[in-house]
N, CA, C and O of each residue as an XYZ file, in Angstrom:
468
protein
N      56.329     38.970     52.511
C      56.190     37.835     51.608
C      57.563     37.506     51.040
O      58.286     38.387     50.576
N      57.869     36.379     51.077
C      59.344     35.820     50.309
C      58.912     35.117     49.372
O      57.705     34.895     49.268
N      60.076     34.490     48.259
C      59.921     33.854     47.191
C      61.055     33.668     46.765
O      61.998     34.458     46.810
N      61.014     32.113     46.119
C      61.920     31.578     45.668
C      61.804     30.817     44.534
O      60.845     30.048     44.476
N      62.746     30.878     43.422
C      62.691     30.320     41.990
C      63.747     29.383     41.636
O      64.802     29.503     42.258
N      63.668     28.568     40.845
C      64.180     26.944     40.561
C      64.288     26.813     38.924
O      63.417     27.493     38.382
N      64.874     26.328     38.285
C      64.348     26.011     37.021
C      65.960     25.053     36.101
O      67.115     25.429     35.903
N      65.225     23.759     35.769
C      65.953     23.484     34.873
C      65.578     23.152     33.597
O      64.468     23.564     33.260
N      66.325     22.396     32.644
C      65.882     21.726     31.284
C      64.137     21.425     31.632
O      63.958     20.350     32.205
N      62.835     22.262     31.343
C      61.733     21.511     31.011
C      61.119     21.421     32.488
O      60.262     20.608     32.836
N      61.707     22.399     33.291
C      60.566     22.480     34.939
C      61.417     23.729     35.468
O      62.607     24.019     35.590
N      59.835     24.470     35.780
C      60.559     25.439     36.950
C      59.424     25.370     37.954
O      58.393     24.751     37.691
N      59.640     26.106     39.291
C      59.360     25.777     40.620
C      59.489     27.270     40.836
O      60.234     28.094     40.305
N      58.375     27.410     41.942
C      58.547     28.746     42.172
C      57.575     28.488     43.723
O      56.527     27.846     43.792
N      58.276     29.184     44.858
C      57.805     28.859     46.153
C      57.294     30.132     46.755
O      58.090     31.030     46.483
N      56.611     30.428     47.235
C      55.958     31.728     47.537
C      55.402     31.649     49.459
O      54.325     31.088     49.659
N      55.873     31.993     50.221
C      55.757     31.829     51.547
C      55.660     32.925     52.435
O      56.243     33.963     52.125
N      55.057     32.867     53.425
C      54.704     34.148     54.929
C      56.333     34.039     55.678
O      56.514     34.631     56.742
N      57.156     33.463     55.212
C      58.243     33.332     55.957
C      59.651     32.734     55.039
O      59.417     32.547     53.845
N      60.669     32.516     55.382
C      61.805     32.064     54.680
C      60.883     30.873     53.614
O      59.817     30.271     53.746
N      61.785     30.926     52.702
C      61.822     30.017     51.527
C      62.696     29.644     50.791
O      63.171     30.642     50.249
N      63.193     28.729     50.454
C      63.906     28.152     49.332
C      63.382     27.021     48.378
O      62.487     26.539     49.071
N      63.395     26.444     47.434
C      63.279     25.446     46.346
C      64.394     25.171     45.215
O      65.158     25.887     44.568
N      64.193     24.160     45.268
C      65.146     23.553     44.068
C      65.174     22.472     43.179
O      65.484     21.347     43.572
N      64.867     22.721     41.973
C      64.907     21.654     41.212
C      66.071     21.253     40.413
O      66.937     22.092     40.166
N      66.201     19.692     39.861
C      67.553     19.492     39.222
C      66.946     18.405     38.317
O      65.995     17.776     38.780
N      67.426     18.085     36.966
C      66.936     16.737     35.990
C      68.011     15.864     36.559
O      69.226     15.988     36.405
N      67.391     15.003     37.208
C      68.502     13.837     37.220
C      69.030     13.179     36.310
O      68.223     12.728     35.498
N      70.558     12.847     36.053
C      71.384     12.627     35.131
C      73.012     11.503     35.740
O      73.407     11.723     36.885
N      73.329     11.047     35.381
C      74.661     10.621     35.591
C      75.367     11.687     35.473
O      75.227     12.680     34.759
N      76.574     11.229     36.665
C      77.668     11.925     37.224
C      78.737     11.253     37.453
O      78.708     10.394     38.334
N      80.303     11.569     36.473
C      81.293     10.187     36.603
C      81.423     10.479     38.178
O      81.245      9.704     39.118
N      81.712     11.545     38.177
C      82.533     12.195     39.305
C      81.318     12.615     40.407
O      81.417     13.799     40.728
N      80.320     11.984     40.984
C      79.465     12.147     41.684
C      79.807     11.888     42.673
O      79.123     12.354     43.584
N      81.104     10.962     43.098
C      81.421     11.119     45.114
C      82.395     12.001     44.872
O      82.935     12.191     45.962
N      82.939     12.666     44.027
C      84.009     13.506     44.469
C      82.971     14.753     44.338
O      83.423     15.688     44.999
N      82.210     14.964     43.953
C      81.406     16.367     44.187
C      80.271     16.301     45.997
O      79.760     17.074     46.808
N      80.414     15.035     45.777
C      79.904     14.962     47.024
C      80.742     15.230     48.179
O      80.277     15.568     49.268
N      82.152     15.055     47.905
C      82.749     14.575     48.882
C      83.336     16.238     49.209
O      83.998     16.570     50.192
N      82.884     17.117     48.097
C      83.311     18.346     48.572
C      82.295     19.113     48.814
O      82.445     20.073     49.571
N      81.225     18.882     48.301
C      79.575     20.159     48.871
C      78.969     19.176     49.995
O      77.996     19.540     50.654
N      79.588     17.885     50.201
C      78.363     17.613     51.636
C      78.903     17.330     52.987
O      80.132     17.269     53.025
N      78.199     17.122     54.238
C      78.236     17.164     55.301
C      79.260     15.724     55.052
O      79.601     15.230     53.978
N      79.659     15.190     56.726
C      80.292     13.635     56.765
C      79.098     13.193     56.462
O      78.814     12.547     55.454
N      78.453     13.489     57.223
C      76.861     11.930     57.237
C      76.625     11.897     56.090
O      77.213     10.860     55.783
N      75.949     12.473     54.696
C      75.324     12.504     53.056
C      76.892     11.929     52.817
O      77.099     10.735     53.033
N      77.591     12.484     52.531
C      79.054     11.802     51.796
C      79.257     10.289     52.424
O      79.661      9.409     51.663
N      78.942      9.936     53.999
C      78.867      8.308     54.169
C      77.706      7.760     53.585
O      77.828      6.631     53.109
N      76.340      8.446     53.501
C      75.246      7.692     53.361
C      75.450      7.025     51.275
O      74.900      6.097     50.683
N      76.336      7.928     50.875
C      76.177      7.619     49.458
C      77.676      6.472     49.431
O      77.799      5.410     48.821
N      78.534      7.090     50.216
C      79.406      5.656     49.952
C      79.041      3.902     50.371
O      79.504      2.810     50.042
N      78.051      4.354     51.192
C      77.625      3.076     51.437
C      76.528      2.066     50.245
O      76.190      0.883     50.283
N      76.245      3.092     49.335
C      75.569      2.386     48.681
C      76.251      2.354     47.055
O      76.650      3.276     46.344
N      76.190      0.906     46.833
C      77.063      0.817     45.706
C      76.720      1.201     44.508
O      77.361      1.778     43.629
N      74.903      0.565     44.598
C      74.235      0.454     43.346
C      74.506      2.242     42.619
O      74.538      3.323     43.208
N      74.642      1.952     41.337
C      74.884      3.491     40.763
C      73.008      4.114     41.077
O      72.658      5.123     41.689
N      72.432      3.418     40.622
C      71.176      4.138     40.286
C      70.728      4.895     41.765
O      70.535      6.109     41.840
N      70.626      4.133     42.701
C      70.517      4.442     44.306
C      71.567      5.668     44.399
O      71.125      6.653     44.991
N      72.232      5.716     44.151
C      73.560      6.268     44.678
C      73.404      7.851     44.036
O      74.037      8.797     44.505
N      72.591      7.961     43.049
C      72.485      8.900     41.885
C      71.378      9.596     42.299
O      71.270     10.809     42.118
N      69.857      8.368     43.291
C      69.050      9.461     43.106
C      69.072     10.087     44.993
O      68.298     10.817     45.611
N      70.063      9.525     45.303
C      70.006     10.028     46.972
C      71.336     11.348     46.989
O      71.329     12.307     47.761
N      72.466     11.053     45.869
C      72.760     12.461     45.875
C      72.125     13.518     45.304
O      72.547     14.650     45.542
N      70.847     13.294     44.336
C      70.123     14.661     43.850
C      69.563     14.890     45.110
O      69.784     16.036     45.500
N      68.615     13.881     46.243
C      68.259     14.158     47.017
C      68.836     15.093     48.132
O      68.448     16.113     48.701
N      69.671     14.480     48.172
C      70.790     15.787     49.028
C      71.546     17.194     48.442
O      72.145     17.951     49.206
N      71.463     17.376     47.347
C      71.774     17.778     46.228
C      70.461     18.888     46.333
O      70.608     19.879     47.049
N      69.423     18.719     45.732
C      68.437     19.697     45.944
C      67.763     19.845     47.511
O      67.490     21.046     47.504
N      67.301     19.296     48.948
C      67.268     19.879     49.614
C      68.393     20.819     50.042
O      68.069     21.863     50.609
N      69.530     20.586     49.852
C      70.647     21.512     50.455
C      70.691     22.371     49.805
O      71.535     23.176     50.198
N      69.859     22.853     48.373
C      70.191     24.136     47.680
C      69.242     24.935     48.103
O      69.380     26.158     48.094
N      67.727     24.084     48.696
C      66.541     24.629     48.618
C      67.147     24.913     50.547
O      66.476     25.907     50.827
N      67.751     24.664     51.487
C      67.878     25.275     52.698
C      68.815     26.642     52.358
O      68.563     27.843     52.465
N      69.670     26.116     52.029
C      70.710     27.725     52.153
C      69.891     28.777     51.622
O      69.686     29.771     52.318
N      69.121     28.626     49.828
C      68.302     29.925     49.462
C      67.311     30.295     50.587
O      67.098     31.493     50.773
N      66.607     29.262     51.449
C      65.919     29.745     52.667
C      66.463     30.797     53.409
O      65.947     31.913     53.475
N      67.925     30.325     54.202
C      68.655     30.847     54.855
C      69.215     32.205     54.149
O      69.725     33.141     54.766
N      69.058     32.146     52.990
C      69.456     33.202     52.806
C      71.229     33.638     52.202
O      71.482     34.721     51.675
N      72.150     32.668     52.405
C      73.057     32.495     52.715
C      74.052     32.579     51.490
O      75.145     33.096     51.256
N      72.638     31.412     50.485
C      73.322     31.122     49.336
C      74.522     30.059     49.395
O      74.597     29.334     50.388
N      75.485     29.940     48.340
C      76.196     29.345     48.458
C      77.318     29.429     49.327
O      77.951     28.412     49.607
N      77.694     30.797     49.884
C      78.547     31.303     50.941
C      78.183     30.359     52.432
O      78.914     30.411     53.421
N      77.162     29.677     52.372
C      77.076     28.838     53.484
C      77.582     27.819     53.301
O      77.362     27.130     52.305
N      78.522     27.453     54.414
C      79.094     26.545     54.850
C      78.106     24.877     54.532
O      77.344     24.436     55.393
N      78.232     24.474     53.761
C      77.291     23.153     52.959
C      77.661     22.015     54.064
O      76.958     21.026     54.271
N      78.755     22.283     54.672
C      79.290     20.829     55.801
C      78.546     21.237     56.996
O      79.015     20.534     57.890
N      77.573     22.047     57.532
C      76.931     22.845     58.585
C      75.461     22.210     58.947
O      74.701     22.547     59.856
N      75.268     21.019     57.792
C      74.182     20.491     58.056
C      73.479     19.488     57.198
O      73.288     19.719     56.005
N      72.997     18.126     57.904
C      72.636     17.237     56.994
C      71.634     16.088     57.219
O      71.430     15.413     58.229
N      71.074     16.053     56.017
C      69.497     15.651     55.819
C      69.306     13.928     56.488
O      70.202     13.158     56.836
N      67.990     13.743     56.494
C      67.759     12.121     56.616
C      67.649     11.707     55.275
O      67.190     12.425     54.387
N      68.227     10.111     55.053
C      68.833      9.560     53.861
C      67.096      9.143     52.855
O      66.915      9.238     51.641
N      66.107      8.701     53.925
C      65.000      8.148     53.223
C      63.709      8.950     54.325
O      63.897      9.557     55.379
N      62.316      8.646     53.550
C      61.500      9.146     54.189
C      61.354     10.346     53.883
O      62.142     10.851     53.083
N      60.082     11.262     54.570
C      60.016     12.792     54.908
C      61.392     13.400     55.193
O      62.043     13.008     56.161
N      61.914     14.497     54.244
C      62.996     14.653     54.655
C      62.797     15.807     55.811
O      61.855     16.554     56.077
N      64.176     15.608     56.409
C      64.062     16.640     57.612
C      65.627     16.634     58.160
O      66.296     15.629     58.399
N      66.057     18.083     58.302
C      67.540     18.013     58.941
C      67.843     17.110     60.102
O      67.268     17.253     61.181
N      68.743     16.182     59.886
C      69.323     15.657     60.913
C      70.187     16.329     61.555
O      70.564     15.676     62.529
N      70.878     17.711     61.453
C      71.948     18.537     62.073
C      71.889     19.939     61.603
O      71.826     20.089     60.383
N      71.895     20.626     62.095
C      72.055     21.954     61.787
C      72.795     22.831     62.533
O      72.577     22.684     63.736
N      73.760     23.876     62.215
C      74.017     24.961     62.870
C      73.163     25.327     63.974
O      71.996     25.133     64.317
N      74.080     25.868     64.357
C      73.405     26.940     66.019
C      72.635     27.749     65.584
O      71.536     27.967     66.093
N      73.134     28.391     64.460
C      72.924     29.971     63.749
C      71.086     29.934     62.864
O      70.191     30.706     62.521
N      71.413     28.547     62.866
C      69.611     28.062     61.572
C      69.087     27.043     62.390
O      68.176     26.350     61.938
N      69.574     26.820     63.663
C      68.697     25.807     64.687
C      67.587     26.367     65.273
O      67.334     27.567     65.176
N      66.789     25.440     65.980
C      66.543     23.794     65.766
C      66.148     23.777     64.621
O      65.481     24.588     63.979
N      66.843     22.243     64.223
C      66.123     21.470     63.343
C      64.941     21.152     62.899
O      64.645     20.797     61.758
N      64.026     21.328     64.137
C      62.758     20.666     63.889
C      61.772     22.037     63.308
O      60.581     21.915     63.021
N      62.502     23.254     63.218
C      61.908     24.435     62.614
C      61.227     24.447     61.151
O      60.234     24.958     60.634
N      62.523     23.432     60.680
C      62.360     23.585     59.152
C      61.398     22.473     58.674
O      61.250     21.457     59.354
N      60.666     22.682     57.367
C      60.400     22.112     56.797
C      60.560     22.027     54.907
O      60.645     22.814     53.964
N      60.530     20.428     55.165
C      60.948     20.371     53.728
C      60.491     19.213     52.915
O      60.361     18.154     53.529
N      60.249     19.223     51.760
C      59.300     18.262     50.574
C      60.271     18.100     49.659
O      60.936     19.012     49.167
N      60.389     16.634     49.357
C      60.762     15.919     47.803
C      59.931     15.612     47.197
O      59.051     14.956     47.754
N      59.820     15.885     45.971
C      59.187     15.007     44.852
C      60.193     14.789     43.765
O      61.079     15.561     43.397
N      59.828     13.327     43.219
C      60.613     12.551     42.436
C      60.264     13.035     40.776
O      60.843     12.487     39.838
């Protein structure tokens, strides 16, 4: 049995699974400096998908989006933050699901993964 725990300001999350697990929650908030944090914890593709969009509000809730699946894969993996964060990256809208992954945590289509807003 694995398990995994989350918690910020006023929510915690707790994932309990027959196999790898990770979860992650975050309060969404403004960030001055939100493409330069992007531009250093994410893959090319998430760091283009947010420069392309101007609107702040869009822009804010697709980096939490990338932002918490990528915390909730590595605690899966196991890896933690010692994993390489440029090693793999999500679809921008929709069911999320890795668009790329390492050799080492491939295929892609292994994983699964849930947003809620």
């Amino acid at each position: 049995m694995q398990f995994n725990i989350s918690h910020t300001r006023g929510c915690v999350s707790v994932a309990v699974a027959g196999r790898s697990v990770g979860v992650d929650v975050e309060r969404r908030r403004e960030l001055s400096d939100l493409m330069a944090v992007a531009r250093t914890a994410f893959a090319r593709e998430p760091f283009a998908s947010l420069a392309a969009h101007p609107d702040g509000n869009t822009r804010t809730a697709l980096f939490y989006r990338y932002w918490t699946l990528g915390e909730a894969f590595i605690k899966a993996t196991g890896e933690g933050i010692t994993q390489d964060l440029k090693s793999f990256a999500f679809t921008e809208a929709g069911e999320p699901a890795l668009t790329r992954v390492s050799k080492v945590w491939g295929p892609a289509q292994r994983w699964r993964f849930h947003c809620q807003s």
